[in-house]
């Protein structure tokens, strides 16, 4: 009872502070809370490098709730910000706000269950739904989305606000290329349906739009028949150009005679063989890096990771198909590691690693991650300067590298990619540890990220940040390049008071 009274008091204070036009009872009905547990949990993210407490948190049960809150913010006399938070897996406070309300989109009781339309091969999902739950709902119909992220405990709205990429993107495009329709609450509090045909400006702006133009409350996602099993293969290279040549060859293939997933990672130190993504290498089959020729190559090895999906009825032909594809590649012949598992286990593979890290207290640590799109023509320079240069021989986490085809990305979306037909994702997914080892400290890794960006800049590598993070508008302008004018125009049209997703630091709220 006392808690309820305190919360009522805090909500009344909030009404006065931000000039809300809603009654306290209405706020409670909406699911607005100032409970410290909710406020504190909305003040941090996976990066664990910034902490910003919102004035309140909204737990919406429908798009109408979201629209009502944003409308109140838009019409309020003092104004306040509204930031959608999916699963809070940003790195740099992108879903935080200190001058308003965080809308907690993921969680129990929000928005309703995914609705699968088997005949039309799509699913309608709430914007806060986690991809793992989308997958489970679709599998019940023998269907699955086509394009993924490596980790499934991310919200649909959160990944669609960036792009959503994994090893399927070379063929299916990013997740934003696999959306038919969205429901969006704009910064004026209007709930609008949009697609390529209906309100196309809003549709394209929101996809990859970093939450700047609206809050996604529903997404209609394209589906395919779900494979049953996956053959998962890793092979090693000591020669970078052989590695990239093979990756680029694999992403140029079409039709059935291709792998379904193409990724890769960089191994600069033997420790990485035991890192959180390499549980794959079984202890019964230890990899001796020194035996694989990496010593002649600045100590760096490259691992190509590929999969072939299949149905149990085609198990007889799968081996021949894989063999034919592998024959065309130039990896170290003794370095083939193969495993076979259900499709869902493959897609959910990073969660297993998460559970292990959690049990060792190594999940909730700062993550100074850096994700870059590097043009194909510059990837060899990047290798020389960064993998074999700046990194030294310690990485503190996985470094992913895989190419994608630009023609699978819709240039009308807000996301920016390098201006070449093929570009690579290079993802430095590092964890900072407070264990006295200088090379694992947050300061060291943050400085190293700066050195990597400086190297790219000084050497004209024309990289673009993925999941970008900048502090000034001039940096954002440079990031968006020729897309900036449209980005700004769309902001004026759909969020003229700059209420939404202020944690991205692109526009300053106008109150
Ligand atoms: P949040 O961090 O909650 O929000 C991110 C941004 O989106 C914020 O600006 C927020 O305001 C906005 N937003 C959130 N929900 C909505 C909505 N409904 N409508 C509009 N805007 C919204 N990315 C990949 O592409 N591929 C990967 O393989 C991949 N793996 C990852 C693995 C891990 C362990 C982690 C931590 C991240 C990974 N990411 C990956 C990055 C991830 O896609 C982004 O950080 C994404 O934003 C996280 O989703 P979220 O739901 O946690 O978003």
Short mmCIF file of N, CA, C and O and ligand atoms in Angstrom, two decimals, residues 45-46 83-91 94-95 105-106 127-128 148-151 153-159 161-166 210-211 214-217 276-277 350 363 369 402 466-467 501 504, ligand 1:
data_model
loop_
_atom_site.label_atom_id
_atom_site.label_comp_id
_atom_site.label_asym_id
_atom_site.label_seq_id
_atom_site.Cartn_x
_atom_site.Cartn_y
_atom_site.Cartn_z
N UNK A 45 22.21 -1.06 -20.51
CA UNK A 45 22.05 -1.97 -21.64
C UNK A 45 23.19 -2.98 -21.66
O UNK A 45 24.02 -3.00 -20.74
N UNK A 46 23.24 -3.79 -22.71
CA UNK A 46 24.24 -4.86 -22.80
C UNK A 46 25.67 -4.30 -22.76
O UNK A 46 26.58 -4.93 -22.25
N UNK A 83 11.61 6.75 -25.61
CA UNK A 83 12.52 5.82 -26.27
C UNK A 83 12.00 4.41 -26.15
O UNK A 83 11.79 3.91 -25.05
N UNK A 84 11.80 3.78 -27.30
CA UNK A 84 11.44 2.36 -27.28
C UNK A 84 12.66 1.57 -26.85
O UNK A 84 13.79 1.88 -27.24
N UNK A 85 12.43 0.58 -26.01
CA UNK A 85 13.51 -0.34 -25.63
C UNK A 85 13.04 -1.75 -25.95
O UNK A 85 11.97 -2.16 -25.50
N UNK A 86 13.80 -2.44 -26.77
CA UNK A 86 13.44 -3.81 -27.10
C UNK A 86 13.93 -4.71 -25.99
O UNK A 86 13.35 -4.78 -24.92
N UNK A 87 15.11 -5.34 -26.24
CA UNK A 87 15.67 -6.18 -25.19
C UNK A 87 16.90 -5.51 -24.57
O UNK A 87 17.66 -6.18 -23.85
N UNK A 88 17.12 -4.24 -24.89
CA UNK A 88 18.22 -3.50 -24.27
C UNK A 88 19.59 -4.06 -24.62
O UNK A 88 20.51 -4.00 -23.83
N UNK A 89 19.74 -4.57 -25.85
CA UNK A 89 21.02 -5.16 -26.23
C UNK A 89 21.88 -4.21 -27.06
O UNK A 89 22.76 -4.64 -27.80
N UNK A 90 21.62 -2.93 -26.91
CA UNK A 90 22.51 -1.94 -27.50
C UNK A 90 23.80 -1.86 -26.68
O UNK A 90 23.87 -2.41 -25.58
N UNK A 91 24.75 -1.14 -27.23
CA UNK A 91 26.06 -1.03 -26.58
C UNK A 91 26.26 0.33 -25.93
O UNK A 91 26.90 0.45 -24.89
N UNK A 94 21.71 3.48 -26.67
CA UNK A 94 20.81 3.91 -27.75
C UNK A 94 19.33 3.86 -27.36
O UNK A 94 18.52 4.58 -27.93
N UNK A 95 18.95 3.00 -26.40
CA UNK A 95 17.53 2.91 -26.02
C UNK A 95 17.25 3.65 -24.70
O UNK A 95 16.19 3.49 -24.12
N UNK A 105 9.29 -2.47 -24.73
CA UNK A 105 8.49 -3.19 -25.72
C UNK A 105 8.50 -4.71 -25.52
O UNK A 105 7.54 -5.39 -25.85
N UNK A 106 9.63 -5.25 -25.04
CA UNK A 106 9.71 -6.70 -24.83
C UNK A 106 9.22 -7.03 -23.44
O UNK A 106 9.37 -6.23 -22.53
N UNK A 127 6.15 -5.60 -32.08
CA UNK A 127 7.49 -5.02 -32.25
C UNK A 127 8.47 -5.41 -31.15
O UNK A 127 9.68 -5.40 -31.37
N UNK A 128 7.96 -5.75 -29.98
CA UNK A 128 8.86 -6.11 -28.88
C UNK A 128 9.13 -7.61 -28.78
O UNK A 128 9.84 -8.06 -27.88
N UNK A 148 18.41 -13.91 -40.35
CA UNK A 148 18.55 -13.96 -38.90
C UNK A 148 19.64 -13.04 -38.38
O UNK A 148 20.42 -12.49 -39.14
N UNK A 149 19.69 -12.96 -37.06
CA UNK A 149 20.90 -12.46 -36.39
C UNK A 149 21.54 -13.68 -35.73
O UNK A 149 20.87 -14.70 -35.56
N UNK A 150 22.79 -13.58 -35.33
CA UNK A 150 23.46 -14.74 -34.72
C UNK A 150 22.83 -15.11 -33.38
O UNK A 150 22.96 -16.24 -32.92
N UNK A 151 22.22 -14.13 -32.76
CA UNK A 151 21.69 -14.30 -31.41
C UNK A 151 20.21 -13.93 -31.46
O UNK A 151 19.83 -12.95 -32.11
N UNK A 153 17.92 -13.51 -28.84
CA UNK A 153 17.26 -12.81 -27.72
C UNK A 153 17.37 -11.30 -27.95
O UNK A 153 17.87 -10.55 -27.13
N UNK A 154 16.94 -10.90 -29.12
CA UNK A 154 16.91 -9.50 -29.55
C UNK A 154 15.49 -9.26 -30.02
O UNK A 154 14.83 -10.18 -30.50
N UNK A 155 15.01 -8.01 -29.91
CA UNK A 155 13.62 -7.79 -30.31
C UNK A 155 13.53 -7.49 -31.80
O UNK A 155 14.48 -6.99 -32.42
N UNK A 156 12.37 -7.78 -32.35
CA UNK A 156 12.12 -7.52 -33.78
C UNK A 156 12.31 -6.03 -34.07
O UNK A 156 13.02 -5.64 -35.00
N UNK A 157 11.70 -5.17 -33.23
CA UNK A 157 11.82 -3.72 -33.46
C UNK A 157 13.26 -3.24 -33.34
O UNK A 157 13.68 -2.34 -34.08
N UNK A 158 14.01 -3.85 -32.43
CA UNK A 158 15.41 -3.45 -32.22
C UNK A 158 16.29 -3.81 -33.40
O UNK A 158 17.08 -2.99 -33.87
N UNK A 159 16.13 -5.01 -33.96
CA UNK A 159 17.01 -5.38 -35.08
C UNK A 159 16.55 -4.69 -36.37
O UNK A 159 17.37 -4.28 -37.18
N UNK A 161 15.42 -1.81 -36.57
CA UNK A 161 15.86 -0.41 -36.50
C UNK A 161 17.32 -0.28 -36.91
O UNK A 161 17.83 0.83 -37.10
N UNK A 162 18.02 -1.43 -37.01
CA UNK A 162 19.43 -1.41 -37.45
C UNK A 162 19.57 -2.05 -38.84
O UNK A 162 19.92 -1.38 -39.79
N UNK A 163 19.31 -3.32 -38.94
CA UNK A 163 19.32 -4.06 -40.22
C UNK A 163 19.03 -5.53 -39.94
O UNK A 163 18.16 -6.11 -40.56
N UNK A 164 19.76 -6.12 -38.97
CA UNK A 164 19.57 -7.53 -38.65
C UNK A 164 20.32 -8.40 -39.63
O UNK A 164 19.82 -8.72 -40.71
N UNK A 165 21.57 -8.78 -39.27
CA UNK A 165 22.37 -9.55 -40.22
C UNK A 165 22.98 -10.79 -39.57
O UNK A 165 23.23 -10.82 -38.37
N UNK A 166 23.21 -11.76 -40.44
CA UNK A 166 23.91 -12.99 -40.05
C UNK A 166 24.38 -13.64 -41.35
O UNK A 166 24.34 -13.00 -42.41
N UNK A 210 17.13 3.52 -36.86
CA UNK A 210 17.63 3.76 -35.50
C UNK A 210 16.56 4.34 -34.58
O UNK A 210 16.87 5.15 -33.69
N UNK A 211 15.32 3.97 -34.83
CA UNK A 211 14.21 4.39 -33.95
C UNK A 211 13.84 5.86 -34.08
O UNK A 211 13.08 6.38 -33.27
N UNK A 214 9.71 6.43 -35.71
CA UNK A 214 8.51 5.83 -35.15
C UNK A 214 8.85 4.59 -34.34
O UNK A 214 9.96 4.07 -34.42
N UNK A 215 7.87 4.17 -33.57
CA UNK A 215 8.04 2.94 -32.79
C UNK A 215 7.30 1.82 -33.51
O UNK A 215 6.08 1.93 -33.77
N UNK A 216 8.03 0.79 -33.88
CA UNK A 216 7.43 -0.35 -34.61
C UNK A 216 6.60 -1.16 -33.61
O UNK A 216 7.14 -1.67 -32.63
N UNK A 217 5.30 -1.25 -33.87
CA UNK A 217 4.46 -2.05 -32.97
C UNK A 217 4.08 -3.39 -33.60
O UNK A 217 3.75 -4.33 -32.90
N UNK A 276 33.95 -17.83 -26.40
CA UNK A 276 32.55 -18.20 -26.27
C UNK A 276 31.85 -18.61 -27.56
O UNK A 276 30.75 -19.10 -27.53
N UNK A 277 32.48 -18.44 -28.69
CA UNK A 277 31.83 -18.90 -29.91
C UNK A 277 32.46 -20.18 -30.42
O UNK A 277 32.06 -20.71 -31.43
N UNK A 350 24.18 -19.15 -30.01
CA UNK A 350 24.88 -18.19 -29.15
C UNK A 350 24.29 -18.19 -27.74
O UNK A 350 24.98 -17.89 -26.76
N UNK A 363 29.07 -12.55 -18.40
CA UNK A 363 28.13 -12.01 -19.40
C UNK A 363 27.83 -10.55 -19.08
O UNK A 363 27.83 -9.69 -19.96
N UNK A 369 31.89 -3.02 -28.00
CA UNK A 369 31.85 -3.64 -29.32
C UNK A 369 31.99 -2.59 -30.43
O UNK A 369 31.55 -1.45 -30.28
N UNK A 402 32.57 -11.46 -42.47
CA UNK A 402 31.90 -12.13 -43.60
C UNK A 402 31.35 -11.12 -44.58
O UNK A 402 30.96 -10.02 -44.22
N UNK A 466 28.36 -0.18 -38.50
CA UNK A 466 27.06 -0.84 -38.32
C UNK A 466 26.73 -0.72 -36.83
O UNK A 466 27.62 -0.75 -36.00
N UNK A 467 25.44 -0.56 -36.47
CA UNK A 467 25.04 -0.23 -35.10
C UNK A 467 25.81 1.03 -34.70
O UNK A 467 26.53 1.04 -33.69
N UNK A 501 13.78 8.13 -29.52
CA UNK A 501 15.14 7.53 -29.53
C UNK A 501 16.24 8.57 -29.43
O UNK A 501 17.20 8.56 -30.22
N UNK A 504 20.23 7.91 -29.31
CA UNK A 504 21.11 7.77 -30.47
C UNK A 504 21.95 9.02 -30.68
O UNK A 504 22.91 9.03 -31.46
P1 LIG B 1 17.44 -2.08 -28.02
O1 LIG B 1 18.85 -2.04 -27.58
O2 LIG B 1 16.42 -2.19 -26.97
O3 LIG B 1 17.14 -0.81 -28.95
C1 LIG B 1 18.01 -0.47 -30.01
C2 LIG B 1 17.52 0.79 -30.73
O4 LIG B 1 16.31 0.49 -31.40
C3 LIG B 1 17.19 1.95 -29.78
O5 LIG B 1 17.47 3.16 -30.41
C4 LIG B 1 15.71 1.80 -29.56
O6 LIG B 1 15.10 3.02 -29.22
C5 LIG B 1 15.24 1.29 -30.92
N1 LIG B 1 14.08 0.42 -30.81
C6 LIG B 1 13.92 -0.67 -30.02
N2 LIG B 1 12.71 -1.21 -30.23
C7 LIG B 1 12.11 -0.45 -31.18
C8 LIG B 1 10.85 -0.50 -31.82
N3 LIG B 1 9.94 -1.43 -31.54
N4 LIG B 1 10.58 0.44 -32.74
C9 LIG B 1 11.47 1.40 -33.06
N5 LIG B 1 12.66 1.50 -32.47
C10 LIG B 1 12.98 0.58 -31.55
N6 LIG B 1 22.90 -7.54 -34.68
C11 LIG B 1 22.89 -8.11 -35.89
O7 LIG B 1 22.47 -7.51 -36.87
N7 LIG B 1 23.34 -9.39 -36.05
C12 LIG B 1 23.77 -10.14 -35.01
O8 LIG B 1 24.15 -11.28 -35.19
C13 LIG B 1 23.75 -9.57 -33.71
N8 LIG B 1 24.13 -10.29 -32.63
C14 LIG B 1 24.08 -9.71 -31.40
C15 LIG B 1 24.44 -10.48 -30.30
C16 LIG B 1 24.41 -9.94 -29.04
C17 LIG B 1 24.79 -10.79 -27.85
C18 LIG B 1 24.06 -8.58 -28.87
C19 LIG B 1 24.09 -7.95 -27.52
C20 LIG B 1 23.69 -7.80 -29.97
C21 LIG B 1 23.71 -8.36 -31.24
N9 LIG B 1 23.34 -7.63 -32.37
C22 LIG B 1 23.33 -8.22 -33.60
C23 LIG B 1 22.98 -6.21 -32.28
C24 LIG B 1 21.49 -6.02 -32.14
O9 LIG B 1 20.83 -6.34 -33.34
C25 LIG B 1 21.15 -4.57 -31.82
O10 LIG B 1 21.85 -4.13 -30.69
C26 LIG B 1 19.66 -4.42 -31.59
O11 LIG B 1 19.33 -3.07 -31.49
C27 LIG B 1 19.28 -5.11 -30.31
O12 LIG B 1 17.92 -5.25 -30.21
P2 LIG B 1 17.19 -4.83 -28.87
O13 LIG B 1 15.83 -5.34 -29.01
O14 LIG B 1 17.94 -5.23 -27.68
O15 LIG B 1 17.24 -3.23 -29.08
#
